[in-house]
Coordinates of C-alpha atoms in Angstrom, one line a residue:
Chain A
M1062 CA -19.0 -10.9 -19.1
S1063 CA -18.0 -13.8 -21.0
A1064 CA -16.2 -17.0 -19.5
S1065 CA -12.7 -16.3 -21.1
E1066 CA -13.1 -12.6 -21.1
R1067 CA -10.2 -10.7 -19.1
P1068 CA -12.5 -8.1 -17.0
G1069 CA -11.7 -4.3 -17.7
K1070 CA -9.6 -5.4 -20.8
G1071 CA -12.0 -4.8 -23.7
L1072 CA -11.0 -1.9 -26.1
S1073 CA -14.2 -0.9 -27.0
R1074 CA -15.9 -1.8 -30.1
L1075 CA -16.9 1.8 -29.8
L1076 CA -13.3 3.6 -30.2
T1077 CA -12.5 0.9 -32.9
L1078 CA -14.7 2.5 -34.9
A1079 CA -13.9 6.2 -34.5
I1080 CA -10.3 5.2 -35.2
L1081 CA -11.2 3.0 -38.1
I1082 CA -13.3 6.2 -39.1
A1083 CA -10.3 8.5 -38.5
V1084 CA -7.8 7.1 -40.8
F1085 CA -9.9 5.8 -43.5
A1086 CA -11.6 8.8 -43.8
L1087 CA -12.0 11.7 -42.1
A1088 CA -7.1 11.6 -43.2
P1089 CA -7.6 10.6 -46.1
A1090 CA -10.6 13.8 -47.2
A1091 CA -8.0 16.5 -45.2
L1092 CA -5.4 15.3 -47.0
Y1093 CA -6.9 15.4 -50.7
L1094 CA -8.7 18.5 -49.4
A1095 CA -4.9 20.2 -48.7
G1096 CA -4.0 19.0 -52.2
R1097 CA -0.2 19.1 -51.0
S1098 CA 1.6 15.5 -52.1
Y1099 CA 4.2 16.2 -49.2
L1100 CA 1.4 15.9 -46.9
Y1101 CA 0.7 12.8 -48.0
Q1102 CA 4.1 11.8 -47.1
V1103 CA 3.6 12.9 -43.2
A1104 CA 0.6 11.2 -42.8
N1105 CA 3.2 7.7 -44.4
L1106 CA 5.2 8.4 -41.9
I1107 CA 2.9 8.8 -39.5
M1108 CA 1.8 5.6 -39.4
I1109 CA 4.8 3.6 -40.6
F1110 CA 6.3 4.9 -37.6
A1111 CA 2.7 4.5 -35.3
L1112 CA 3.2 0.7 -36.5
L1113 CA 8.1 0.8 -35.3
S1114 CA 6.2 2.4 -31.7
A1115 CA 3.6 -0.6 -32.1
S1116 CA 6.0 -3.2 -32.8
M1117 CA 7.9 -2.3 -29.9
H1118 CA 5.6 -1.2 -27.2
L1119 CA 4.5 -5.5 -27.5
V1120 CA 8.1 -6.2 -26.0
T1121 CA 9.5 -3.6 -24.5
G1122 CA 6.4 -1.8 -23.8
V1123 CA 4.6 -4.9 -22.2
A1124 CA 6.7 -7.7 -21.8
G1125 CA 9.9 -5.3 -21.0
L1126 CA 12.4 -5.8 -22.8
L1127 CA 14.9 -2.4 -23.0
Q1128 CA 15.4 -2.8 -27.5
L1129 CA 17.9 -0.2 -28.4
G1130 CA 18.4 -1.8 -31.9
H1131 CA 14.7 -1.8 -33.3
A1132 CA 15.7 0.5 -35.5
A1133 CA 17.5 -1.6 -37.3
F1134 CA 15.1 -5.0 -37.6
Y1135 CA 13.3 -1.5 -39.4
G1136 CA 15.9 -1.6 -42.0
V1137 CA 16.4 -5.5 -42.8
G1138 CA 12.6 -4.9 -43.6
A1139 CA 13.4 -2.1 -45.9
Y1140 CA 16.4 -3.1 -47.6
T1141 CA 14.8 -6.7 -48.1
A1142 CA 12.0 -5.1 -49.6
A1143 CA 13.8 -3.3 -51.6
L1144 CA 16.2 -5.7 -53.0
L1145 CA 14.0 -7.9 -53.9
A1146 CA 12.3 -5.0 -55.6
T1147 CA 14.8 -4.3 -57.2
R1148 CA 16.8 -7.5 -57.8
F1149 CA 13.9 -9.5 -58.4
G1150 CA 11.0 -7.6 -60.2
L1151 CA 8.7 -8.9 -57.3
P1152 CA 5.8 -6.2 -56.3
F1153 CA 4.3 -5.0 -53.2
P1154 CA 2.7 -8.4 -51.8
A1155 CA 5.6 -10.6 -51.7
T1156 CA 8.1 -8.3 -50.6
M1157 CA 6.2 -7.2 -47.7
P1158 CA 5.4 -11.1 -45.8
L1159 CA 9.1 -11.3 -46.7
A1160 CA 10.5 -8.9 -45.7
G1161 CA 8.8 -9.0 -42.4
L1162 CA 10.0 -12.6 -41.6
A1163 CA 13.7 -11.7 -43.2
A1164 CA 13.2 -9.6 -40.2
A1165 CA 12.1 -11.4 -38.3
L1166 CA 14.5 -14.0 -38.9
V1167 CA 17.3 -11.9 -37.4
A1168 CA 15.0 -10.9 -34.6
F1169 CA 15.3 -15.1 -34.1
L1170 CA 18.2 -15.4 -34.5
V1171 CA 20.2 -12.5 -32.2
A1172 CA 17.2 -13.6 -29.6
L1173 CA 18.9 -17.2 -29.4
P1174 CA 22.1 -15.9 -27.1
T1175 CA 20.7 -12.8 -25.9
M1176 CA 17.5 -13.7 -24.1
R1177 CA 19.3 -15.5 -21.5
L1178 CA 21.3 -11.9 -20.1
V1179 CA 20.4 -10.0 -17.8
S1180 CA 18.1 -6.1 -18.1
I1181 CA 21.1 -3.6 -18.7
Y1182 CA 23.1 -6.4 -20.6
F1183 CA 20.6 -6.9 -22.7
A1184 CA 20.1 -3.4 -24.2
V1185 CA 23.5 -2.9 -24.0
A1186 CA 23.3 -6.0 -26.9
T1187 CA 20.4 -5.0 -29.1
L1188 CA 22.6 -1.4 -29.1
G1189 CA 25.5 -3.5 -29.9
I1190 CA 23.7 -5.7 -33.1
G1191 CA 21.6 -2.5 -34.0
Q1192 CA 25.3 -0.8 -34.7
M1193 CA 26.4 -3.8 -37.0
L1194 CA 23.3 -4.4 -38.4
Y1195 CA 23.6 -0.4 -39.6
L1196 CA 27.7 -0.6 -39.9
I1197 CA 26.5 -4.6 -43.2
M1198 CA 24.0 -1.8 -44.2
L1199 CA 26.7 0.4 -45.1
N1200 CA 29.7 -0.9 -45.8
W1201 CA 28.2 -4.2 -47.5
V1202 CA 28.6 -1.8 -50.6
D1203 CA 28.6 -4.5 -52.8
V1204 CA 24.2 -5.9 -51.8
T1205 CA 23.5 -2.0 -50.1
K1206 CA 25.3 0.0 -52.6
G1207 CA 26.5 1.8 -49.7
P1208 CA 26.2 5.6 -48.5
N1209 CA 23.8 5.6 -51.9
G1210 CA 21.5 3.3 -51.0
I1211 CA 19.3 1.6 -53.4
L1212 CA 16.3 3.6 -55.4
L1213 CA 13.2 1.7 -56.5
F1214 CA 11.9 2.6 -60.0
N1215 CA 7.9 2.3 -60.1
A1216 CA 7.9 1.2 -56.1
L1217 CA 4.5 0.6 -54.7
R1218 CA 3.3 -1.6 -57.9
I1219 CA 1.0 -4.4 -56.8
F1220 CA 0.6 -6.6 -59.2
N1221 CA 0.2 -5.1 -62.6
F1222 CA -1.7 -1.9 -60.0
D1223 CA 0.1 1.2 -60.0
A1224 CA -0.6 2.0 -56.5
S1225 CA 2.2 4.9 -56.0
K1226 CA -0.6 8.4 -56.5
P1227 CA 0.1 9.3 -53.4
A1228 CA -3.4 9.2 -52.3
I1229 CA -4.2 5.3 -52.8
A1230 CA -0.4 4.7 -52.0
Y1231 CA -1.9 6.5 -48.2
Y1232 CA -4.8 3.8 -48.1
V1233 CA -2.2 0.7 -48.7
V1234 CA 0.6 1.8 -45.8
A1235 CA -3.0 2.9 -43.8
V1236 CA -4.1 -1.1 -44.1
V1237 CA -1.1 -2.9 -43.5
T1238 CA -0.4 -0.6 -40.3
V1239 CA -4.3 -1.0 -39.3
V1240 CA -4.3 -4.7 -39.7
S1241 CA -0.8 -5.3 -38.1
I1242 CA -1.9 -2.8 -35.6
L1243 CA -4.3 -4.9 -34.9
V1244 CA -3.1 -8.3 -34.4
I1245 CA -0.4 -6.7 -32.1
H1246 CA -3.4 -5.5 -30.1
R1247 CA -5.2 -9.2 -29.9
L1248 CA -1.2 -10.4 -28.8
S1249 CA -0.8 -7.7 -26.0
H1250 CA -4.6 -7.9 -25.1
S1251 CA -4.8 -11.8 -23.8
Y1252 CA -4.3 -14.3 -21.2
Y1253 CA -0.8 -14.3 -23.9
G1254 CA 0.1 -10.4 -23.3
N1255 CA -0.5 -11.6 -19.3
A1256 CA 2.0 -13.7 -19.5
L1257 CA 4.3 -11.2 -21.1
R1258 CA 3.3 -8.4 -18.4
A1259 CA 4.4 -10.7 -16.0
L1260 CA 7.8 -11.0 -17.6
R1261 CA 8.5 -7.3 -17.1
E1262 CA 6.7 -7.0 -14.0
D1263 CA 9.4 -10.1 -12.3
D1264 CA 10.5 -13.0 -15.0
Q1265 CA 11.6 -15.1 -12.0
C1266 CA 8.8 -15.4 -10.3
A1267 CA 6.5 -15.7 -13.4
E1268 CA 8.9 -19.1 -14.4
A1269 CA 8.4 -19.6 -11.0
M1270 CA 4.2 -19.3 -11.9
G1271 CA 5.3 -21.8 -14.5
V1272 CA 5.7 -19.5 -17.6
E1273 CA 8.3 -20.5 -19.6
T1274 CA 10.0 -17.3 -19.9
V1275 CA 13.0 -17.2 -21.9
R1276 CA 11.4 -18.2 -24.6
L1277 CA 8.3 -16.3 -24.9
K1278 CA 10.5 -13.5 -24.7
I1279 CA 12.9 -14.7 -27.5
Q1280 CA 8.2 -15.3 -29.6
S1281 CA 8.1 -11.8 -28.5
F1282 CA 10.8 -10.5 -29.5
T1283 CA 10.7 -11.7 -33.0
I1284 CA 7.2 -11.1 -33.7
S1285 CA 7.9 -8.0 -33.1
G1286 CA 10.5 -8.0 -35.5
F1287 CA 8.2 -8.8 -38.0
F1288 CA 6.7 -6.2 -37.8
A1289 CA 9.4 -3.9 -38.3
G1290 CA 10.3 -5.2 -40.6
V1291 CA 6.3 -5.4 -42.2
A1292 CA 7.4 -1.4 -41.3
G1293 CA 10.9 -1.0 -43.4
A1294 CA 8.8 -2.9 -47.3
L1295 CA 6.4 -0.3 -46.6
W1296 CA 9.3 2.8 -46.2
A1297 CA 10.8 1.4 -48.5
H1298 CA 7.9 0.9 -51.3
T1299 CA 6.5 4.4 -49.9
A1300 CA 9.4 6.5 -50.2
G1301 CA 10.9 5.1 -53.4
Y1302 CA 14.7 4.7 -51.8
V1303 CA 16.3 3.4 -49.1
S1304 CA 19.3 4.4 -47.5
P1305 CA 21.2 3.2 -44.7
A1306 CA 21.0 7.0 -42.4
D1307 CA 17.6 5.7 -41.8
F1308 CA 18.1 2.7 -39.4
S1309 CA 20.8 4.3 -37.8
F1310 CA 20.8 4.9 -33.0
T1311 CA 18.6 7.9 -33.3
V1312 CA 15.9 5.8 -35.2
S1313 CA 15.8 3.6 -32.5
I1314 CA 16.0 5.9 -29.9
L1315 CA 13.2 7.7 -31.5
I1316 CA 10.8 4.6 -31.2
L1317 CA 11.9 4.7 -28.0
S1318 CA 11.2 7.7 -27.2
M1319 CA 7.5 7.5 -28.7
V1320 CA 6.8 3.9 -26.5
V1321 CA 8.5 5.6 -23.1
L1322 CA 6.2 9.5 -24.1
G1323 CA 2.6 6.9 -24.7
G1324 CA 3.9 5.1 -22.1
L1325 CA 4.9 1.5 -21.2
G1326 CA 2.2 -0.7 -21.8
S1327 CA -0.1 1.0 -23.6
L1328 CA -1.3 0.2 -27.4
P1329 CA -3.2 3.2 -27.8
G1330 CA -0.2 5.6 -26.1
A1331 CA 2.8 4.3 -28.3
I1332 CA 0.1 5.3 -31.4
V1333 CA -0.2 8.7 -30.0
G1334 CA 3.2 8.6 -29.2
A1335 CA 4.4 7.7 -33.1
V1336 CA 1.9 11.2 -34.0
I1337 CA 2.9 13.0 -32.0
L1338 CA 6.8 13.0 -32.5
I1339 CA 6.2 12.8 -35.8
G1340 CA 3.7 15.0 -36.2
L1341 CA 5.0 18.0 -34.6
P1342 CA 8.5 17.9 -35.9
E1343 CA 6.2 18.7 -38.5
L1344 CA 4.2 21.9 -37.7
L1345 CA 7.6 22.9 -36.6
R1346 CA 9.1 23.0 -40.1
E1347 CA 8.1 26.5 -40.4
F1348 CA 10.4 27.2 -37.0
K1349 CA 13.3 25.3 -38.9
A1350 CA 13.2 22.5 -35.8
G1351 CA 14.1 20.5 -38.0
D1352 CA 18.0 21.3 -36.8
Y1353 CA 17.1 20.8 -33.4
R1354 CA 15.0 17.5 -33.4
N1355 CA 17.0 15.1 -32.3
L1356 CA 17.6 17.0 -28.8
I1357 CA 13.5 18.0 -28.6
I1358 CA 13.4 13.6 -28.5
G1359 CA 16.6 13.6 -26.4
L1360 CA 14.9 15.8 -24.0
V1361 CA 11.7 14.5 -24.6
L1362 CA 13.2 10.9 -23.3
F1363 CA 14.4 12.8 -20.7
S1364 CA 12.1 15.0 -18.6
V1365 CA 9.6 12.1 -19.8
I1366 CA 11.6 9.4 -18.1
L1367 CA 11.7 11.4 -14.9
F1368 CA 8.4 14.0 -14.7
L1369 CA 6.2 11.6 -16.3
P1370 CA 7.3 8.2 -16.0
R1371 CA 4.0 6.3 -17.1
G1372 CA 3.6 8.3 -20.1
L1373 CA 0.4 9.9 -21.4
I1374 CA -1.4 6.3 -20.7
G1375 CA 1.4 3.6 -19.5
E1376 CA 0.8 1.0 -17.6
A1377 CA 3.8 0.5 -15.8
S1378 CA 7.1 3.3 -15.1
A1379 CA 9.9 4.2 -17.3
L1380 CA 11.8 5.1 -14.4
D1381 CA 11.1 2.0 -13.0
L1382 CA 12.0 0.1 -15.5
M1383 CA 15.4 1.7 -16.0
R1384 CA 16.6 1.4 -12.0
R1385 CA 15.2 -2.5 -12.4
Q1386 CA 17.7 -2.4 -15.5
F1387 CA 20.8 -1.2 -13.6
A1388 CA 19.3 -2.5 -10.4
G1389 CA 19.9 -6.0 -11.7
A1390 CA 23.2 -5.6 -13.7
W1391 CA 25.3 -6.4 -10.2
R1392 CA 23.3 -9.7 -9.1
R1393 CA 24.9 -11.8 -9.8
A1394 CA 22.9 -14.8 -11.3
P1395 CA 21.5 -17.4 -8.3
D1396 CA 24.1 -20.6 -9.1
R1397 CA 26.9 -18.2 -9.3
R1398 CA 27.8 -20.7 -12.0
G1399 CA 27.1 -18.2 -14.9
G1400 CA 29.4 -14.9 -14.2
M1401 CA 28.1 -11.3 -13.8
G1402 CA 25.1 -10.8 -16.6
W1403 CA 23.8 -13.7 -17.4
R1404 CA 20.6 -15.5 -15.9
Chain B
M334 CA 2.2 -44.2 1.7
T335 CA 5.1 -42.9 -0.6
A336 CA 6.0 -39.3 -0.5
L337 CA 5.3 -36.4 -2.8
L338 CA 7.7 -34.8 -2.2
S339 CA 11.1 -36.1 -1.0
I340 CA 15.0 -34.6 -0.7
E341 CA 17.2 -37.0 -0.2
G342 CA 20.7 -35.4 1.6
V343 CA 20.5 -32.4 0.0
T344 CA 23.6 -30.1 0.5
R345 CA 24.0 -26.4 -1.3
R346 CA 27.5 -25.2 -1.1
F347 CA 28.6 -21.3 -1.6
G348 CA 31.5 -20.6 -2.1
G349 CA 33.0 -21.9 1.6
L350 CA 29.8 -21.9 3.3
T351 CA 27.4 -24.7 3.4
A352 CA 23.8 -23.1 3.8
I353 CA 22.2 -26.4 3.6
D354 CA 23.9 -29.6 5.1
D355 CA 23.2 -33.1 4.0
V356 CA 19.9 -32.7 4.8
T357 CA 17.1 -35.3 4.5
A358 CA 13.6 -35.2 4.9
S359 CA 10.4 -36.2 2.9
L360 CA 6.3 -35.3 2.8
R361 CA 3.6 -37.2 2.5
H362 CA 0.5 -36.8 -0.2
H363 CA -2.4 -34.2 1.7
E364 CA 0.8 -33.8 5.0
L365 CA 1.0 -29.9 6.5
V366 CA 4.9 -30.0 7.0
G367 CA 6.6 -27.3 8.9
L368 CA 9.4 -25.8 8.6
I369 CA 11.4 -24.2 11.0
G370 CA 14.8 -22.2 12.3
P371 CA 16.4 -19.7 13.4
N372 CA 17.5 -17.0 10.5
G373 CA 20.3 -18.2 8.4
A374 CA 19.4 -21.4 9.1
G375 CA 18.7 -21.8 5.5
K376 CA 15.0 -22.6 4.8
T377 CA 14.7 -20.1 2.0
T378 CA 17.8 -21.9 0.3
L379 CA 16.0 -25.0 0.5
F380 CA 12.9 -23.6 -0.6
N381 CA 14.8 -22.2 -3.7
L382 CA 16.7 -25.9 -4.6
I383 CA 13.4 -27.2 -4.2
S384 CA 11.5 -25.0 -6.2
G385 CA 14.5 -25.3 -9.0
F386 CA 15.3 -21.8 -8.2
T387 CA 18.9 -22.7 -7.5
P388 CA 20.8 -25.9 -8.4
L389 CA 22.5 -28.4 -5.3
S390 CA 25.8 -29.2 -4.9
A391 CA 24.8 -32.7 -4.1
G392 CA 21.7 -35.2 -3.0
A393 CA 18.6 -35.1 -5.5
I394 CA 15.2 -34.2 -5.1
Y395 CA 12.0 -36.5 -6.1
F396 CA 8.0 -35.1 -6.5
K397 CA 5.8 -37.2 -7.4
G398 CA 9.4 -40.5 -7.8
R399 CA 10.4 -38.0 -10.6
R400 CA 13.7 -36.5 -10.0
I401 CA 13.7 -32.7 -9.9
D402 CA 16.5 -31.1 -9.4
R403 CA 17.8 -30.8 -12.6
L404 CA 14.0 -28.8 -14.4
K405 CA 13.5 -25.2 -14.8
P406 CA 11.4 -24.0 -12.5
F407 CA 8.8 -23.2 -14.7
D408 CA 8.9 -27.6 -15.3
I409 CA 9.0 -27.7 -11.6
A410 CA 5.7 -25.5 -12.0
H411 CA 3.8 -27.6 -14.5
L412 CA 4.5 -30.8 -12.2
G413 CA 2.6 -28.8 -9.9
V414 CA 4.2 -27.1 -7.4
G415 CA 3.2 -23.9 -6.6
R416 CA 5.3 -21.5 -4.3
T417 CA 5.0 -18.3 -3.0
F418 CA 6.9 -15.9 -2.4
Q419 CA 8.7 -14.2 1.2
N420 CA 9.5 -10.5 0.5
L421 CA 6.1 -10.3 -1.5
R422 CA 6.5 -10.3 -5.6
I423 CA 3.8 -9.9 -6.5
F424 CA 3.0 -7.6 -9.9
P425 CA 1.7 -4.6 -8.9
N426 CA 0.5 -2.9 -12.4
M427 CA -1.4 -5.7 -12.8
S428 CA -5.4 -6.0 -12.0
V429 CA -5.4 -8.5 -9.6
F430 CA -6.9 -11.3 -11.5
D431 CA -4.6 -10.9 -14.0
N432 CA -2.0 -11.5 -11.7
V433 CA -3.9 -14.2 -10.2
S434 CA -4.3 -15.7 -14.2
V435 CA -0.3 -16.0 -14.1
G436 CA -0.6 -19.2 -12.2
A437 CA -3.2 -20.6 -14.3
I438 CA -1.1 -19.0 -17.4
G439 CA 1.4 -21.0 -16.2
A440 CA -0.1 -23.7 -15.4
Q441 CA -2.2 -24.5 -19.0
G442 CA 0.6 -22.4 -21.0
V443 CA -0.6 -19.6 -23.5
G444 CA 0.6 -20.2 -27.9
V445 CA 0.8 -16.8 -30.4
V446 CA -1.4 -19.4 -32.9
S447 CA -4.5 -20.5 -30.3
T448 CA -4.4 -16.0 -28.9
L449 CA -3.9 -14.6 -32.4
L450 CA -7.0 -17.1 -33.7
R451 CA -8.6 -16.4 -30.1
R452 CA -9.3 -20.1 -29.4
R453 CA -11.8 -20.4 -26.0
G454 CA -10.9 -23.6 -24.9
P455 CA -7.9 -22.1 -23.5
A456 CA -8.6 -19.0 -22.9
E457 CA -12.1 -20.2 -20.7
A458 CA -9.6 -22.7 -19.0
I459 CA -7.3 -20.1 -18.1
S460 CA -10.4 -17.8 -17.0
E461 CA -12.2 -20.3 -14.7
Q462 CA -8.9 -21.5 -12.8
T463 CA -8.6 -17.6 -12.2
W464 CA -11.7 -16.8 -10.8
A465 CA -12.0 -20.6 -8.9
A466 CA -8.4 -19.2 -6.8
L467 CA -9.8 -15.7 -6.5
R468 CA -12.9 -17.4 -5.2
A469 CA -10.1 -19.1 -2.8
V470 CA -8.6 -16.6 -0.7
G471 CA -12.2 -14.3 -1.2
L472 CA -10.1 -11.2 -3.8
E473 CA -13.1 -12.1 -6.0
A474 CA -14.7 -8.3 -5.6
Q475 CA -11.2 -6.3 -6.0
A476 CA -10.7 -8.3 -8.9
T477 CA -10.2 -5.3 -11.2
E478 CA -8.6 -3.4 -8.9
L479 CA -4.3 -3.0 -9.8
A480 CA -3.0 -5.4 -7.4
A481 CA -0.8 -2.4 -5.8
N482 CA -3.5 -1.0 -4.1
L483 CA -4.3 -3.8 -2.1
S484 CA -3.4 -3.9 1.6
Y485 CA -0.7 -5.5 2.7
G486 CA -2.3 -8.7 3.4
R487 CA -4.2 -8.7 1.1
R488 CA -1.3 -9.2 -1.2
K489 CA -0.5 -11.8 1.1
Y490 CA -3.0 -13.5 -0.2
L491 CA -3.1 -12.4 -4.0
E492 CA 0.0 -14.1 -3.9
I493 CA -1.3 -17.7 -2.4
A494 CA -4.7 -17.0 -5.3
R495 CA -1.6 -17.1 -8.0
A496 CA 0.3 -19.9 -6.9
L497 CA -3.0 -21.8 -6.4
A498 CA -4.4 -20.9 -10.0
L499 CA -2.0 -23.2 -11.1
D500 CA -3.7 -25.6 -9.6
P501 CA -0.7 -27.6 -7.2
E502 CA -0.6 -30.3 -5.4
L503 CA 1.9 -29.3 -3.5
L504 CA 1.7 -26.0 -2.3
I505 CA 5.0 -24.2 -0.5
L506 CA 4.8 -21.3 1.5
D507 CA 7.4 -19.1 2.3
E508 CA 6.6 -16.5 5.1
P509 CA 3.7 -16.2 4.4
A510 CA 3.1 -14.5 8.2
A511 CA 6.1 -12.6 8.1
G512 CA 4.9 -8.5 8.5
L513 CA 1.1 -9.7 9.9
N514 CA -1.2 -8.6 13.4
D515 CA -2.2 -11.3 15.0
T516 CA -5.6 -11.2 14.8
E517 CA -4.1 -11.0 10.6
T518 CA -2.5 -14.5 11.1
Q519 CA -5.1 -16.5 13.2
G520 CA -7.0 -15.6 10.2
L521 CA -3.8 -17.4 7.7
A522 CA -4.1 -19.8 10.1
D523 CA -7.6 -20.8 9.6
F524 CA -7.1 -20.1 5.8
I525 CA -4.5 -23.1 5.7
R526 CA -5.9 -25.2 7.2
R527 CA -8.5 -25.4 4.7
L528 CA -6.6 -25.6 2.1
H529 CA -5.2 -28.5 4.1
K530 CA -9.1 -29.8 4.9
G531 CA -9.5 -29.2 1.1
G532 CA -7.4 -31.6 -0.5
L533 CA -4.0 -29.6 -0.7
S534 CA -0.6 -31.1 0.1
I535 CA 1.4 -27.6 2.4
L536 CA 5.2 -27.1 3.5
L537 CA 5.4 -24.0 5.3
V538 CA 8.0 -22.0 6.1
E539 CA 8.0 -19.5 8.8
H540 CA 9.6 -17.9 11.7
D541 CA 6.1 -17.9 13.8
M542 CA 6.3 -20.7 15.7
K543 CA 3.4 -20.4 17.1
L544 CA 1.7 -20.6 13.5
V545 CA 3.3 -23.9 12.8
M546 CA 2.5 -25.5 16.0
S547 CA -0.7 -24.9 16.3
I548 CA -1.4 -25.9 12.6
C549 CA 1.5 -28.2 11.2
Q550 CA 1.7 -32.2 11.6
R551 CA 4.8 -32.4 11.3
V552 CA 7.8 -30.1 11.9
V553 CA 10.6 -30.4 11.1
V554 CA 13.9 -28.0 12.2
L555 CA 17.0 -27.1 10.4
A556 CA 19.9 -24.9 12.6
S557 CA 23.0 -23.9 10.0
G558 CA 22.0 -25.6 7.5
R559 CA 21.3 -29.1 9.3
K560 CA 18.4 -30.7 10.5
I561 CA 18.3 -31.3 14.2
A562 CA 14.2 -32.1 14.3
D563 CA 12.1 -33.6 13.0
A564 CA 8.6 -34.5 15.2
P565 CA 5.4 -33.5 15.5
P566 CA 5.2 -30.3 17.2
A567 CA 4.9 -31.1 20.6
V568 CA 7.9 -33.7 21.1
V569 CA 10.1 -30.7 18.7
K570 CA 8.7 -28.5 21.3
A571 CA 10.6 -30.3 24.2
D572 CA 13.1 -31.1 22.6
P573 CA 16.0 -30.3 23.7
A574 CA 18.3 -29.7 20.7
V575 CA 15.7 -27.3 19.7
L576 CA 15.1 -24.9 22.7
E577 CA 19.1 -24.7 22.0
A578 CA 19.6 -23.6 18.5
Y579 CA 16.2 -21.4 19.4
L580 CA 17.6 -19.9 22.6
G581 CA 21.5 -19.6 22.4
V582 CA 21.2 -22.6 25.6
E583 CA 23.8 -24.4 26.8
T584 CA 23.7 -28.3 27.9

């Protein structure tokens, strides 16, 4: 073990290799053999939600901030990409980073005033802001075309190359998703990740150890917003259509359910959670499971928190996190200056 | 020699209650000072005032000649004040190594860019400081174990290691012997003495009179938020005011 490595935390190279082979060779081969373009859409959706789940993992699973408005940042990214593509004719390689930056900027502005809120108050603030952004998408008809949504023609264009064929689009989504998740992995499996974990475990104590808690919370929230925005661009360009319904509160809860099902603090868990919660309803489509989807997701979230609080492979208990969220709620700030709920 | 930590006329009121009432005290470089007092005397409040958790109502606190009572807890930690907590506050879902690394991270700082670029320098410095702290408390063999799986006694040392990983000049220990049996307390006393010999200045807040009297060079006694004694252990032991505060004897 080299001196700079944290013991027992390296993602084994073998596992990385296996995942890369599955994503870049086995899955496309299976999709090609199945030969149905609908399955490509499902595969893209799974990868997009894996990225959404991975980005929420950083802020909720690792840093312990209950984020109830993640879908809104996903939406900011999707609308940014759609508008840049339709109004200014920008190609995907330009809209994607700009979508990420737009979502990151909104996340940063949201984080500045809310990060000093204690636990559950912060969660409620993210819920409210998520709904506000959703309502803007719905009602700012001049820009977003309201509930009609925005249609992108010739959606996935990489400069002059048309990548919208399902097999090629799959690879575009796969490359962006894998690279983004590797970046998130590097952040969460490092001393930086340790500092964020300390916030989740006991942020006051972390502050006494010299950790700049508010700065780190704002940073992780912003980074998480960036990748949600990138996922939004992927969605806009592969689906070819964005409308507010895709970024509603239920989608935020869906992403949260993925993180909780996989287990708080586990990046592989967050990805497995996305695969299960997107893949399973598709498999059950023939049984009209789609009609009950939100009901099923709610039941999954509820039962996982109660009966499997560490999720499938998590490192921290979701039940404990929830409990602490509420326990902190009626504790006054130690100086009793700021009212209830403020640090 | 100038004081490392000096507390000047510090007062802290909570509503109508004066928890700390005009306390003045100091701690010199390389001194091991005990802070004792009956329950509710304001020991932990004073502690939280020093480490920046609670703002003062009046007075000032200086560390190395710098006024620190307006600073945030992390700034005070950066200046070289490490602390532990009365009711153990370890990070239960993190490994022993990762727990202790947080102290080193606090001291060294972490950045997004250097993490993404995998810069060796900062990571190695954090790692070295973490291992050094683990070795100091003898927890290096359990480095990969989950902190929640350690015994109560070991967790105390884990908390001290985390504070040591900050590489502090002043270590403040909040009731480290609480919940330990006599043998464990004896072991802790030897350990604190060793830390002190190693060059650390220590402020020890403690309930256990025996521990304080046996290892401290000087003892400050608080009662109802006021300082009632400040002298070497032998003198404090015989002080009628101290006896009265502890035993409630009428004089």
